PDB file of C-alpha atoms and ligand atoms in Angstrom:
ATOM      1  CA  MET A   1       0.000   0.000   0.000  1.00 47.00           C
ATOM      2  CA  PRO A   2       1.390   3.456  -0.809  1.00 54.00           C
ATOM      3  CA  LYS A   3       2.703   5.240   2.265  1.00 56.00           C
ATOM      4  CA  THR A   4       0.435   8.270   1.897  1.00 57.00           C
ATOM      5  CA  LEU A   5      -2.676   6.122   1.696  1.00 54.00           C
ATOM      6  CA  THR A   6      -1.594   4.237   4.811  1.00 51.00           C
ATOM      7  CA  ARG A   7      -1.128   7.513   6.678  1.00 58.00           C
ATOM      8  CA  ILE A   8      -4.534   8.748   5.596  1.00 53.00           C
ATOM      9  CA  LEU A   9      -6.168   5.528   6.719  1.00 51.00           C
ATOM     10  CA  ILE A  10      -4.477   5.746  10.113  1.00 50.00           C
ATOM     11  CA  ALA A  11      -5.551   9.379  10.500  1.00 52.00           C
ATOM     12  CA  VAL A  12      -9.128   8.534   9.516  1.00 49.00           C
ATOM     13  CA  SER A  13      -9.414   5.619  11.930  1.00 48.00           C
ATOM     14  CA  PHE A  14      -7.971   7.810  14.694  1.00 46.00           C
ATOM     15  CA  LEU A  15     -10.613  10.479  14.076  1.00 47.00           C
ATOM     16  CA  VAL A  16     -13.399   7.901  13.832  1.00 46.00           C
ATOM     17  CA  GLY A  17     -12.165   6.526  17.168  1.00 43.00           C
ATOM     18  CA  ILE A  18     -12.420   9.958  18.758  1.00 44.00           C
ATOM     19  CA  ALA A  19     -15.847  10.603  17.244  1.00 46.00           C
ATOM     20  CA  ALA A  20     -17.129   7.299  18.586  1.00 45.00           C
ATOM     21  CA  GLY A  21     -15.750   8.120  22.016  1.00 41.00           C
ATOM     22  CA  ILE A  22     -13.533   5.062  21.979  1.00 43.00           C
ATOM     23  CA  PRO A  23     -10.770   5.352  24.565  1.00 43.00           C
ATOM     24  CA  LEU A  24      -7.537   5.367  22.637  1.00 39.00           C
ATOM     25  CA  SER A  25      -5.416   3.997  25.413  1.00 38.00           C
ATOM     26  CA  GLY A  26      -5.625   1.361  28.090  1.00 42.00           C
ATOM     27  CA  SER A  27      -7.552   1.780  31.274  1.00 46.00           C
ATOM     28  CA  HIS A  28      -4.621   3.256  33.140  1.00 47.00           C
ATOM     29  CA  GLY A  29      -3.080   5.550  30.562  1.00 45.00           C
ATOM     30  CA  PRO A  30      -4.407   8.989  29.687  1.00 50.00           C
ATOM     31  CA  ARG A  31      -7.978   8.703  28.470  1.00 64.00           C
ATOM     32  CA  GLN A  32     -10.025  10.524  25.921  1.00 76.00           C
ATOM     33  CA  PRO A  33     -12.855  12.280  27.689  1.00 87.00           C
ATOM     34  CA  LEU A  34     -16.012  10.218  27.282  1.00 94.00           C
ATOM     35  CA  PRO A  35     -19.405  11.763  26.512  1.00 97.00           C
ATOM     36  CA  ARG A  36     -21.301  12.795  29.634  1.00 98.00           C
ATOM     37  CA  ARG A  37     -24.772  13.730  30.779  1.00 98.00           C
ATOM     38  CA  THR A  38     -26.102  15.067  34.060  1.00 98.00           C
ATOM     39  CA  ILE A  39     -28.446  13.198  36.411  1.00 98.00           C
ATOM     40  CA  ALA A  40     -29.499  14.775  39.721  1.00 98.00           C
ATOM     41  CA  GLY A  41     -26.684  17.273  39.399  1.00 97.00           C
ATOM     42  CA  VAL A  42     -24.080  14.572  38.811  1.00 98.00           C
ATOM     43  CA  SER A  43     -22.014  14.360  35.646  1.00 98.00           C
ATOM     44  CA  VAL A  44     -22.018  10.686  34.587  1.00 98.00           C
ATOM     45  CA  VAL A  45     -20.418   8.981  31.593  1.00 98.00           C
ATOM     46  CA  ASP A  46     -22.807   8.464  28.730  1.00 98.00           C
ATOM     47  CA  THR A  47     -21.670   5.762  26.336  1.00 98.00           C
ATOM     48  CA  PRO A  48     -23.893   3.252  24.531  1.00 98.00           C
ATOM     49  CA  LEU A  49     -22.606   0.537  26.864  1.00 98.00           C
ATOM     50  CA  VAL A  50     -23.431   2.535  29.996  1.00 98.00           C
ATOM     51  CA  ARG A  51     -26.906   3.332  28.624  1.00 98.00           C
ATOM     52  CA  ALA A  52     -27.458  -0.332  27.854  1.00 98.00           C
ATOM     53  CA  ALA A  53     -26.267  -1.328  31.343  1.00 98.00           C
ATOM     54  CA  GLN A  54     -28.753   1.089  32.856  1.00 98.00           C
ATOM     55  CA  GLN A  55     -31.577  -0.397  30.777  1.00 98.00           C
ATOM     56  CA  TYR A  56     -30.519  -3.961  31.568  1.00 97.00           C
ATOM     57  CA  MET A  57     -30.457  -3.135  35.275  1.00 98.00           C
ATOM     58  CA  ARG A  58     -33.894  -1.510  34.983  1.00 97.00           C
ATOM     59  CA  ASP A  59     -35.261  -4.669  33.346  1.00 96.00           C
ATOM     60  CA  HIS A  60     -33.979  -6.810  36.218  1.00 96.00           C
ATOM     61  CA  SER A  61     -34.800  -4.602  39.223  1.00 96.00           C
ATOM     62  CA  ASN A  62     -37.904  -3.645  41.096  1.00 96.00           C
ATOM     63  CA  GLN A  63     -38.492   0.037  41.811  1.00 97.00           C
ATOM     64  CA  PRO A  64     -36.729   0.257  45.224  1.00 97.00           C
ATOM     65  CA  VAL A  65     -33.674  -1.637  43.933  1.00 97.00           C
ATOM     66  CA  TYR A  66     -33.599   0.540  40.828  1.00 98.00           C
ATOM     67  CA  LYS A  67     -33.491   3.667  42.988  1.00 98.00           C
ATOM     68  CA  HIS A  68     -30.805   2.183  45.254  1.00 98.00           C
ATOM     69  CA  ILE A  69     -28.689   1.474  42.192  1.00 98.00           C
ATOM     70  CA  MET A  70     -29.185   4.941  40.747  1.00 98.00           C
ATOM     71  CA  ARG A  71     -28.178   6.510  44.073  1.00 98.00           C
ATOM     72  CA  SER A  72     -25.152   4.219  44.393  1.00 98.00           C
ATOM     73  CA  TRP A  73     -24.075   5.066  40.852  1.00 98.00           C
ATOM     74  CA  LEU A  74     -24.404   8.785  41.517  1.00 98.00           C
ATOM     75  CA  PHE A  75     -22.667   8.682  44.922  1.00 98.00           C
ATOM     76  CA  GLY A  76     -19.783   6.634  43.530  1.00 98.00           C
ATOM     77  CA  THR A  77     -19.475   8.993  40.584  1.00 98.00           C
ATOM     78  CA  LEU A  78     -19.584  12.080  42.826  1.00 98.00           C
ATOM     79  CA  MET A  79     -16.822  10.639  44.967  1.00 98.00           C
ATOM     80  CA  VAL A  80     -14.607  10.353  41.884  1.00 98.00           C
ATOM     81  CA  ASN A  81     -15.721  13.632  40.273  1.00 98.00           C
ATOM     82  CA  ASN A  82     -14.862  15.467  43.491  1.00 98.00           C
ATOM     83  CA  ASN A  83     -11.372  14.021  43.739  1.00 98.00           C
ATOM     84  CA  ALA A  84      -8.875  14.670  40.924  1.00 97.00           C
ATOM     85  CA  THR A  85      -6.438  12.070  42.278  1.00 97.00           C
ATOM     86  CA  LEU A  86      -9.091   9.406  42.205  1.00 97.00           C
ATOM     87  CA  ALA A  87     -10.420  10.573  38.839  1.00 97.00           C
ATOM     88  CA  ALA A  88      -6.998   9.954  37.327  1.00 96.00           C
ATOM     89  CA  LEU A  89      -7.014   6.393  38.657  1.00 97.00           C
ATOM     90  CA  VAL A  90     -10.568   5.184  38.100  1.00 97.00           C
ATOM     91  CA  ASP A  91     -11.835   4.016  34.708  1.00 97.00           C
ATOM     92  CA  PRO A  92     -15.190   5.850  34.568  1.00 97.00           C
ATOM     93  CA  GLU A  93     -16.889   3.341  32.284  1.00 98.00           C
ATOM     94  CA  VAL A  94     -15.759   0.383  34.377  1.00 98.00           C
ATOM     95  CA  GLN A  95     -17.038   2.135  37.474  1.00 98.00           C
ATOM     96  CA  ALA A  96     -20.391   3.051  35.896  1.00 98.00           C
ATOM     97  CA  VAL A  97     -21.063  -0.424  34.540  1.00 98.00           C
ATOM     98  CA  SER A  98     -20.072  -2.021  37.855  1.00 98.00           C
ATOM     99  CA  LEU A  99     -22.300   0.245  39.899  1.00 98.00           C
ATOM    100  CA  LEU A 100     -25.224  -0.162  37.513  1.00 98.00           C
ATOM    101  CA  LEU A 101     -24.996  -3.952  37.465  1.00 98.00           C
ATOM    102  CA  HIS A 102     -23.927  -4.607  41.066  1.00 98.00           C
ATOM    103  CA  ASP A 103     -27.296  -5.950  42.248  1.00 97.00           C
ATOM    104  CA  LEU A 104     -28.271  -8.113  39.285  1.00 97.00           C
ATOM    105  CA  GLY A 105     -28.158 -10.971  41.796  1.00 95.00           C
ATOM    106  CA  PHE A 106     -31.286  -9.446  43.374  1.00 95.00           C
ATOM    107  CA  ASP A 107     -33.328 -10.467  40.326  1.00 95.00           C
ATOM    108  CA  GLN A 108     -36.258 -12.374  41.806  1.00 92.00           C
ATOM    109  CA  SER A 109     -38.118 -13.003  38.570  1.00 91.00           C
ATOM    110  CA  PRO A 110     -39.068 -16.650  38.075  1.00 87.00           C
ATOM    111  CA  ASP A 111     -36.674 -18.464  35.752  1.00 89.00           C
ATOM    112  CA  SER A 112     -34.216 -15.586  36.018  1.00 92.00           C
ATOM    113  CA  PRO A 113     -31.195 -16.280  33.838  1.00 92.00           C
ATOM    114  CA  ILE A 114     -29.122 -14.495  36.474  1.00 95.00           C
ATOM    115  CA  THR A 115     -29.875 -15.892  39.894  1.00 94.00           C
ATOM    116  CA  SER A 116     -28.483 -19.258  40.920  1.00 92.00           C
ATOM    117  CA  THR A 117     -29.426 -21.501  43.803  1.00 86.00           C
ATOM    118  CA  ASP A 118     -25.905 -21.995  45.089  1.00 85.00           C
ATOM    119  CA  ARG A 119     -23.874 -18.824  44.605  1.00 89.00           C
ATOM    120  CA  ARG A 120     -23.733 -15.626  46.611  1.00 88.00           C
ATOM    121  CA  PHE A 121     -25.870 -12.936  45.007  1.00 92.00           C
ATOM    122  CA  GLU A 122     -22.734 -10.867  44.460  1.00 93.00           C
ATOM    123  CA  VAL A 123     -21.231 -13.643  42.345  1.00 95.00           C
ATOM    124  CA  ASP A 124     -24.449 -14.098  40.377  1.00 96.00           C
ATOM    125  CA  GLY A 125     -24.269 -10.382  39.601  1.00 97.00           C
ATOM    126  CA  ALA A 126     -20.597 -10.492  38.638  1.00 98.00           C
ATOM    127  CA  ILE A 127     -21.130 -13.395  36.249  1.00 98.00           C
ATOM    128  CA  ALA A 128     -24.179 -11.745  34.682  1.00 98.00           C
ATOM    129  CA  ALA A 129     -22.284  -8.469  34.267  1.00 98.00           C
ATOM    130  CA  ARG A 130     -19.451 -10.247  32.462  1.00 98.00           C
ATOM    131  CA  HIS A 131     -21.947 -11.833  30.065  1.00 98.00           C
ATOM    132  CA  PHE A 132     -23.677  -8.512  29.576  1.00 98.00           C
ATOM    133  CA  ILE A 133     -20.424  -6.760  28.632  1.00 98.00           C
ATOM    134  CA  ARG A 134     -19.253  -9.506  26.297  1.00 98.00           C
ATOM    135  CA  ASP A 135     -22.662  -9.618  24.564  1.00 98.00           C
ATOM    136  CA  HIS A 136     -22.565  -5.897  23.840  1.00 98.00           C
ATOM    137  CA  ARG A 137     -21.168  -4.521  20.587  1.00 97.00           C
ATOM    138  CA  ASP A 138     -18.727  -2.246  22.437  1.00 97.00           C
ATOM    139  CA  GLY A 139     -18.082  -4.492  25.426  1.00 97.00           C
ATOM    140  CA  ARG A 140     -16.934  -7.234  23.077  1.00 97.00           C
ATOM    141  CA  ARG A 141     -13.887  -5.052  22.379  1.00 97.00           C
ATOM    142  CA  TRP A 142     -13.041  -4.373  26.028  1.00 98.00           C
ATOM    143  CA  GLU A 143      -9.684  -5.639  27.109  1.00 98.00           C
ATOM    144  CA  GLU A 144     -10.022  -8.508  29.551  1.00 98.00           C
ATOM    145  CA  ARG A 145      -8.616  -6.499  32.433  1.00 98.00           C
ATOM    146  CA  ARG A 146     -11.535  -4.070  32.356  1.00 98.00           C
ATOM    147  CA  VAL A 147     -14.042  -6.919  32.402  1.00 98.00           C
ATOM    148  CA  GLN A 148     -12.161  -8.478  35.276  1.00 98.00           C
ATOM    149  CA  LEU A 149     -12.320  -5.197  37.221  1.00 98.00           C
ATOM    150  CA  VAL A 150     -16.100  -5.142  36.783  1.00 98.00           C
ATOM    151  CA  TRP A 151     -16.314  -8.767  37.916  1.00 98.00           C
ATOM    152  CA  ASP A 152     -14.208  -8.066  40.996  1.00 98.00           C
ATOM    153  CA  ALA A 153     -15.995  -4.820  41.834  1.00 98.00           C
ATOM    154  CA  ILE A 154     -19.383  -6.553  41.820  1.00 98.00           C
ATOM    155  CA  ALA A 155     -18.286  -9.782  43.481  1.00 96.00           C
ATOM    156  CA  LEU A 156     -16.580  -7.877  46.312  1.00 95.00           C
ATOM    157  CA  HIS A 157     -18.927  -4.931  46.703  1.00 94.00           C
ATOM    158  CA  THR A 158     -20.249  -6.049  50.101  1.00 89.00           C
ATOM    159  CA  GLU A 159     -16.801  -7.014  51.360  1.00 86.00           C
ATOM    160  CA  GLN A 160     -15.020  -3.775  52.108  1.00 85.00           C
ATOM    161  CA  SER A 161     -12.409  -5.728  54.019  1.00 86.00           C
ATOM    162  CA  TYR A 162     -11.227  -6.927  50.591  1.00 91.00           C
ATOM    163  CA  ALA A 163     -12.517  -4.248  48.247  1.00 93.00           C
ATOM    164  CA  ARG A 164     -10.766  -1.326  49.866  1.00 92.00           C
ATOM    165  CA  TYR A 165      -7.380  -2.937  49.202  1.00 95.00           C
ATOM    166  CA  LYS A 166      -8.165  -3.767  45.566  1.00 97.00           C
ATOM    167  CA  GLU A 167      -7.813  -1.492  42.530  1.00 97.00           C
ATOM    168  CA  PRO A 168      -9.221   2.057  42.937  1.00 97.00           C
ATOM    169  CA  ASP A 169     -12.023   1.098  40.520  1.00 97.00           C
ATOM    170  CA  VAL A 170     -13.082  -1.787  42.761  1.00 98.00           C
ATOM    171  CA  ALA A 171     -12.742   0.191  45.989  1.00 97.00           C
ATOM    172  CA  ALA A 172     -14.705   3.155  44.626  1.00 97.00           C
ATOM    173  CA  VAL A 173     -17.620   0.925  43.576  1.00 98.00           C
ATOM    174  CA  SER A 174     -17.929  -0.540  47.051  1.00 96.00           C
ATOM    175  CA  THR A 175     -17.673   2.860  48.720  1.00 96.00           C
ATOM    176  CA  GLY A 176     -20.289   4.390  46.419  1.00 97.00           C
ATOM    177  CA  ILE A 177     -22.761   1.646  47.293  1.00 96.00           C
ATOM    178  CA  PHE A 178     -22.124   1.858  51.023  1.00 93.00           C
ATOM    179  CA  MET A 179     -22.739   5.573  50.952  1.00 96.00           C
ATOM    180  CA  ASP A 180     -26.368   4.776  50.218  1.00 95.00           C
ATOM    181  CA  PHE A 181     -26.526   3.150  53.648  1.00 92.00           C
ATOM    182  CA  ALA A 182     -24.039   5.238  55.563  1.00 91.00           C
ATOM    183  CA  GLY A 183     -24.581   8.785  54.347  1.00 94.00           C
ATOM    184  CA  PRO A 184     -22.229  11.172  52.583  1.00 96.00           C
ATOM    185  CA  SER A 185     -18.483  10.636  52.935  1.00 96.00           C
ATOM    186  CA  ASN A 186     -15.310  10.539  50.861  1.00 96.00           C
ATOM    187  CA  GLY A 187     -15.691  14.086  49.627  1.00 97.00           C
ATOM    188  CA  VAL A 188     -19.389  13.851  48.717  1.00 98.00           C
ATOM    189  CA  THR A 189     -21.071  16.855  50.325  1.00 98.00           C
ATOM    190  CA  PRO A 190     -24.371  16.584  52.226  1.00 97.00           C
ATOM    191  CA  SER A 191     -25.895  18.954  49.700  1.00 98.00           C
ATOM    192  CA  GLN A 192     -24.845  16.783  46.729  1.00 98.00           C
ATOM    193  CA  TYR A 193     -26.062  13.712  48.601  1.00 98.00           C
ATOM    194  CA  ASN A 194     -29.438  15.240  49.319  1.00 97.00           C
ATOM    195  CA  THR A 195     -29.928  16.315  45.711  1.00 98.00           C
ATOM    196  CA  VAL A 196     -29.541  12.685  44.673  1.00 98.00           C
ATOM    197  CA  VAL A 197     -31.872  11.448  47.412  1.00 98.00           C
ATOM    198  CA  ALA A 198     -34.485  14.028  46.417  1.00 98.00           C
ATOM    199  CA  GLU A 199     -34.454  12.647  42.871  1.00 98.00           C
ATOM    200  CA  PHE A 200     -34.351   8.982  43.942  1.00 98.00           C
ATOM    201  CA  PRO A 201     -35.953   8.838  47.413  1.00 98.00           C
ATOM    202  CA  ASN A 202     -34.551   6.242  49.796  1.00 96.00           C
ATOM    203  CA  SER A 203     -37.466   5.753  52.197  1.00 95.00           C
ATOM    204  CA  ASP A 204     -38.008   2.203  50.903  1.00 94.00           C
ATOM    205  CA  LEU A 205     -34.334   1.178  51.020  1.00 93.00           C
ATOM    206  CA  ARG A 206     -34.349  -0.499  54.395  1.00 85.00           C
ATOM    207  CA  GLN A 207     -37.502  -2.517  53.757  1.00 87.00           C
ATOM    208  CA  SER A 208     -36.472  -3.535  50.256  1.00 89.00           C
ATOM    209  CA  VAL A 209     -33.050  -4.771  51.344  1.00 85.00           C
ATOM    210  CA  GLN A 210     -34.647  -6.649  54.199  1.00 80.00           C
ATOM    211  CA  ASP A 211     -37.104  -8.217  51.727  1.00 85.00           C
ATOM    212  CA  VAL A 212     -34.443  -9.284  49.285  1.00 87.00           C
ATOM    213  CA  PHE A 213     -32.187 -10.683  52.008  1.00 81.00           C
ATOM    214  CA  THR A 214     -35.119 -12.611  53.420  1.00 80.00           C
ATOM    215  CA  TRP A 215     -35.787 -13.950  49.939  1.00 84.00           C
ATOM    216  CA  ILE A 216     -32.140 -15.013  49.604  1.00 82.00           C
ATOM    217  CA  CYS A 217     -32.191 -16.631  53.047  1.00 76.00           C
ATOM    218  CA  SER A 218     -35.269 -18.610  52.158  1.00 78.00           C
ATOM    219  CA  THR A 219     -34.239 -19.583  48.628  1.00 82.00           C
ATOM    220  CA  LYS A 220     -30.537 -20.265  49.174  1.00 79.00           C
ATOM    221  CA  PRO A 221     -29.672 -20.233  52.860  1.00 70.00           C
ATOM    222  CA  ILE A 222     -26.328 -21.879  52.258  1.00 67.00           C
ATOM    223  CA  VAL A 223     -24.947 -18.647  50.827  1.00 70.00           C
ATOM    224  CA  THR A 224     -25.987 -16.422  53.709  1.00 62.00           C
ATOM    225  CA  TYR A 225     -23.299 -17.350  56.193  1.00 55.00           C
ATOM    226  CA  GLY A 226     -20.393 -15.066  56.721  1.00 50.00           C
ATOM    227  CA  VAL A 227     -20.036 -11.621  58.079  1.00 44.00           C
ATOM    228  CA  SER A 228     -19.034  -8.493  56.333  1.00 45.00           C
ATOM    229  CA  HIS A 229     -16.956  -5.926  58.132  1.00 41.00           C
ATOM    230  CA  SER A 230     -17.230  -2.482  56.764  1.00 42.00           C
ATOM    231  CA  GLN A 231     -15.346   0.408  58.260  1.00 39.00           C
ATOM    232  CA  GLN A 232     -17.933   2.838  57.039  1.00 39.00           C
ATOM    233  CA  SER A 233     -21.065   1.006  57.841  1.00 41.00           C
ATOM    234  CA  ASN A 234     -20.337  -1.893  60.082  1.00 41.00           C
ATOM    235  CA  THR A 235     -23.993  -2.179  60.892  1.00 43.00           C
ATOM    236  CA  PHE A 236     -25.168  -2.872  57.393  1.00 44.00           C
ATOM    237  CA  LEU A 237     -24.397  -6.373  56.338  1.00 45.00           C
ATOM    238  CA  GLN A 238     -24.409  -8.123  59.639  1.00 46.00           C
ATOM    239  CA  PRO A 239     -28.184  -8.481  59.439  1.00 45.00           C
ATOM    240  CA  PHE A 240     -27.670 -10.811  56.535  1.00 51.00           C
ATOM    241  CA  GLY A 241     -25.900 -13.274  58.806  1.00 48.00           C
ATOM    242  CA  GLU A 242     -27.174 -12.285  62.173  1.00 48.00           C
ATOM    243  CA  ARG A 243     -30.799 -11.387  61.732  1.00 41.00           C
ATOM    244  CA  PHE A 244     -31.889 -14.038  59.334  1.00 42.00           C
ATOM    245  CA  VAL A 245     -29.662 -16.992  59.983  1.00 42.00           C
ATOM    246  CA  ALA A 246     -30.644 -18.845  63.122  1.00 40.00           C
ATOM    247  CA  ASN A 247     -28.297 -18.036  65.969  1.00 40.00           C
ATOM    248  CA  TYR A 248     -25.569 -16.552  63.868  1.00 42.00           C
ATOM    249  CA  SER A 249     -25.171 -14.044  66.692  1.00 43.00           C
ATOM    250  CA  ALA A 250     -22.135 -15.087  68.625  1.00 38.00           C
ATOM    251  CA  VAL A 251     -21.005 -13.715  71.931  1.00 31.00           C
ATOM    252  CA  GLY A 252     -19.680 -10.245  71.415  1.00 33.00           C
ATOM    253  CA  HIS A 253     -21.657  -9.469  68.275  1.00 36.00           C
ATOM    254  CA  ARG A 254     -23.902  -6.525  68.632  1.00 35.00           C
ATOM    255  CA  THR A 255     -27.593  -6.577  68.010  1.00 34.00           C
ATOM    256  CA  ILE A 256     -27.899  -4.820  64.751  1.00 34.00           C
ATOM    257  CA  ASP A 257     -30.316  -3.166  62.470  1.00 37.00           C
ATOM    258  CA  PHE A 258     -30.108  -1.463  59.157  1.00 38.00           C
ATOM    259  CA  VAL A 259     -28.752   2.016  59.377  1.00 36.00           C
ATOM    260  CA  LEU A 260     -29.554   4.460  56.678  1.00 37.00           C
ATOM    261  CA  GLY A 261     -27.403   7.420  55.969  1.00 38.00           C
ATOM    262  CA  PRO A 262     -29.287  10.230  57.594  1.00 39.00           C
ATOM    263  CA  PRO A 263     -30.024  12.691  54.812  1.00 39.00           C
ATOM    264  CA  GLN A 264     -28.421  15.761  56.275  1.00 37.00           C
ATOM    265  CA  ALA A 265     -29.763  19.243  55.965  1.00 35.00           C
TER     266      ALA A 265
HETATM  267  C1  LIG B   1      -8.772  11.441  46.964  1.00 85.85           C
HETATM  268  O1  LIG B   1      -8.431  10.145  46.554  1.00 85.85           O
HETATM  269  C2  LIG B   1      -7.163   9.716  47.020  1.00 85.85           C
HETATM  270  C3  LIG B   1      -6.870   8.366  46.341  1.00 85.85           C
HETATM  271  O2  LIG B   1      -7.851   7.439  46.695  1.00 85.85           O
HETATM  272  C4  LIG B   1      -7.172   9.658  48.517  1.00 85.85           C
HETATM  273  O3  LIG B   1      -5.917   9.247  48.991  1.00 85.85           O
HETATM  274  C5  LIG B   1      -7.540  11.024  49.063  1.00 85.85           C
HETATM  275  O4  LIG B   1      -7.665  10.941  50.475  1.00 85.85           O
HETATM  276  C6  LIG B   1      -8.819  11.504  48.484  1.00 85.85           C
HETATM  277  N1  LIG B   1      -9.075  12.883  48.899  1.00 85.85           N
HETATM  278  C7  LIG B   1     -10.197  13.233  49.509  1.00 85.85           C
HETATM  279  C8  LIG B   1     -10.317  14.689  49.842  1.00 85.85           C
HETATM  280  O5  LIG B   1     -11.089  12.451  49.769  1.00 85.85           O
HETATM  281  C1  LIG B   2     -30.638 -20.002  69.591  1.00 85.85           C
HETATM  282  O1  LIG B   2     -29.894 -19.977  70.778  1.00 85.85           O
HETATM  283  C2  LIG B   2     -30.686 -19.910  71.953  1.00 85.85           C
HETATM  284  C3  LIG B   2     -29.765 -19.712  73.141  1.00 85.85           C
HETATM  285  O2  LIG B   2     -28.605 -20.464  73.031  1.00 85.85           O
HETATM  286  C4  LIG B   2     -31.549 -21.166  72.053  1.00 85.85           C
HETATM  287  O3  LIG B   2     -32.375 -21.113  73.174  1.00 85.85           O
HETATM  288  C5  LIG B   2     -32.417 -21.251  70.799  1.00 85.85           C
HETATM  289  O4  LIG B   2     -33.145 -22.448  70.797  1.00 85.85           O
HETATM  290  C6  LIG B   2     -31.573 -21.176  69.544  1.00 85.85           C
HETATM  291  N1  LIG B   2     -32.440 -21.080  68.380  1.00 85.85           N
HETATM  292  C7  LIG B   2     -32.271 -21.854  67.313  1.00 85.85           C
HETATM  293  C8  LIG B   2     -33.237 -21.620  66.203  1.00 85.85           C
HETATM  294  O5  LIG B   2     -31.382 -22.667  67.206  1.00 85.85           O
END
């Protein structure tokens, strides 16, 4: 091929790449800015894959879970948007897809292709998210490492004792989700938090999580053992083991209840 033609072709594919919002480097090099839109005052990435993840989540969530996921997505995104150091480390599309798909394992529909009888709901979600990405036109081209980060972020999202020592992408997903239970932290202001809660009210969060955990305990009790220690919200996941599993409570464990982040004025 003549040299000039080759150069033109390279230039054209480069420009097409930019126009399509395709990141031109790996997940840890400098990134092209991705398209964005604003939800509840939060600037979120807006790629076809993220849109599709949001729709897929919507199709597999009831209304309270949908709102919990939207809040988690927005809190996690705010945490990164507010922190330039973190923003340079976190792959925004990986984070968005992970947050949007983190509770796929809550899908209670009969014959759900997602929920198993023998795996933790987090693992059901991680597996489903991997399939979702690989089935998508754009996700098919993701390098394996990005898919693995999504898998890890979802599988470990309730286990801050692991997640906080993993990649920043994984840690930030877990923290974003826990903020929905623990209130604003990590640079998210009470005012930003309350704007999100006003758009996606959280009054049904406690009951809906209790309902879904009860459903998990009754449909696959074997996966409910284990305790999750979270620095931020050490009252949240213990109910899963302690409230619903007969006599999980050992000497020294506190009586617990769900604690919602108090929306602060
Ligand atoms: C910003 O993120 C970095 C990296 O995670 C962290 O060390 C730092 O404490 C964060 N800053 C604030 C203000 O939260
Ligand atoms: C739980 O423990 C208490 C006190 O040890 C005992 O009385 C009770 O029968 C136990 N309940 C079950 C369901 O095992």
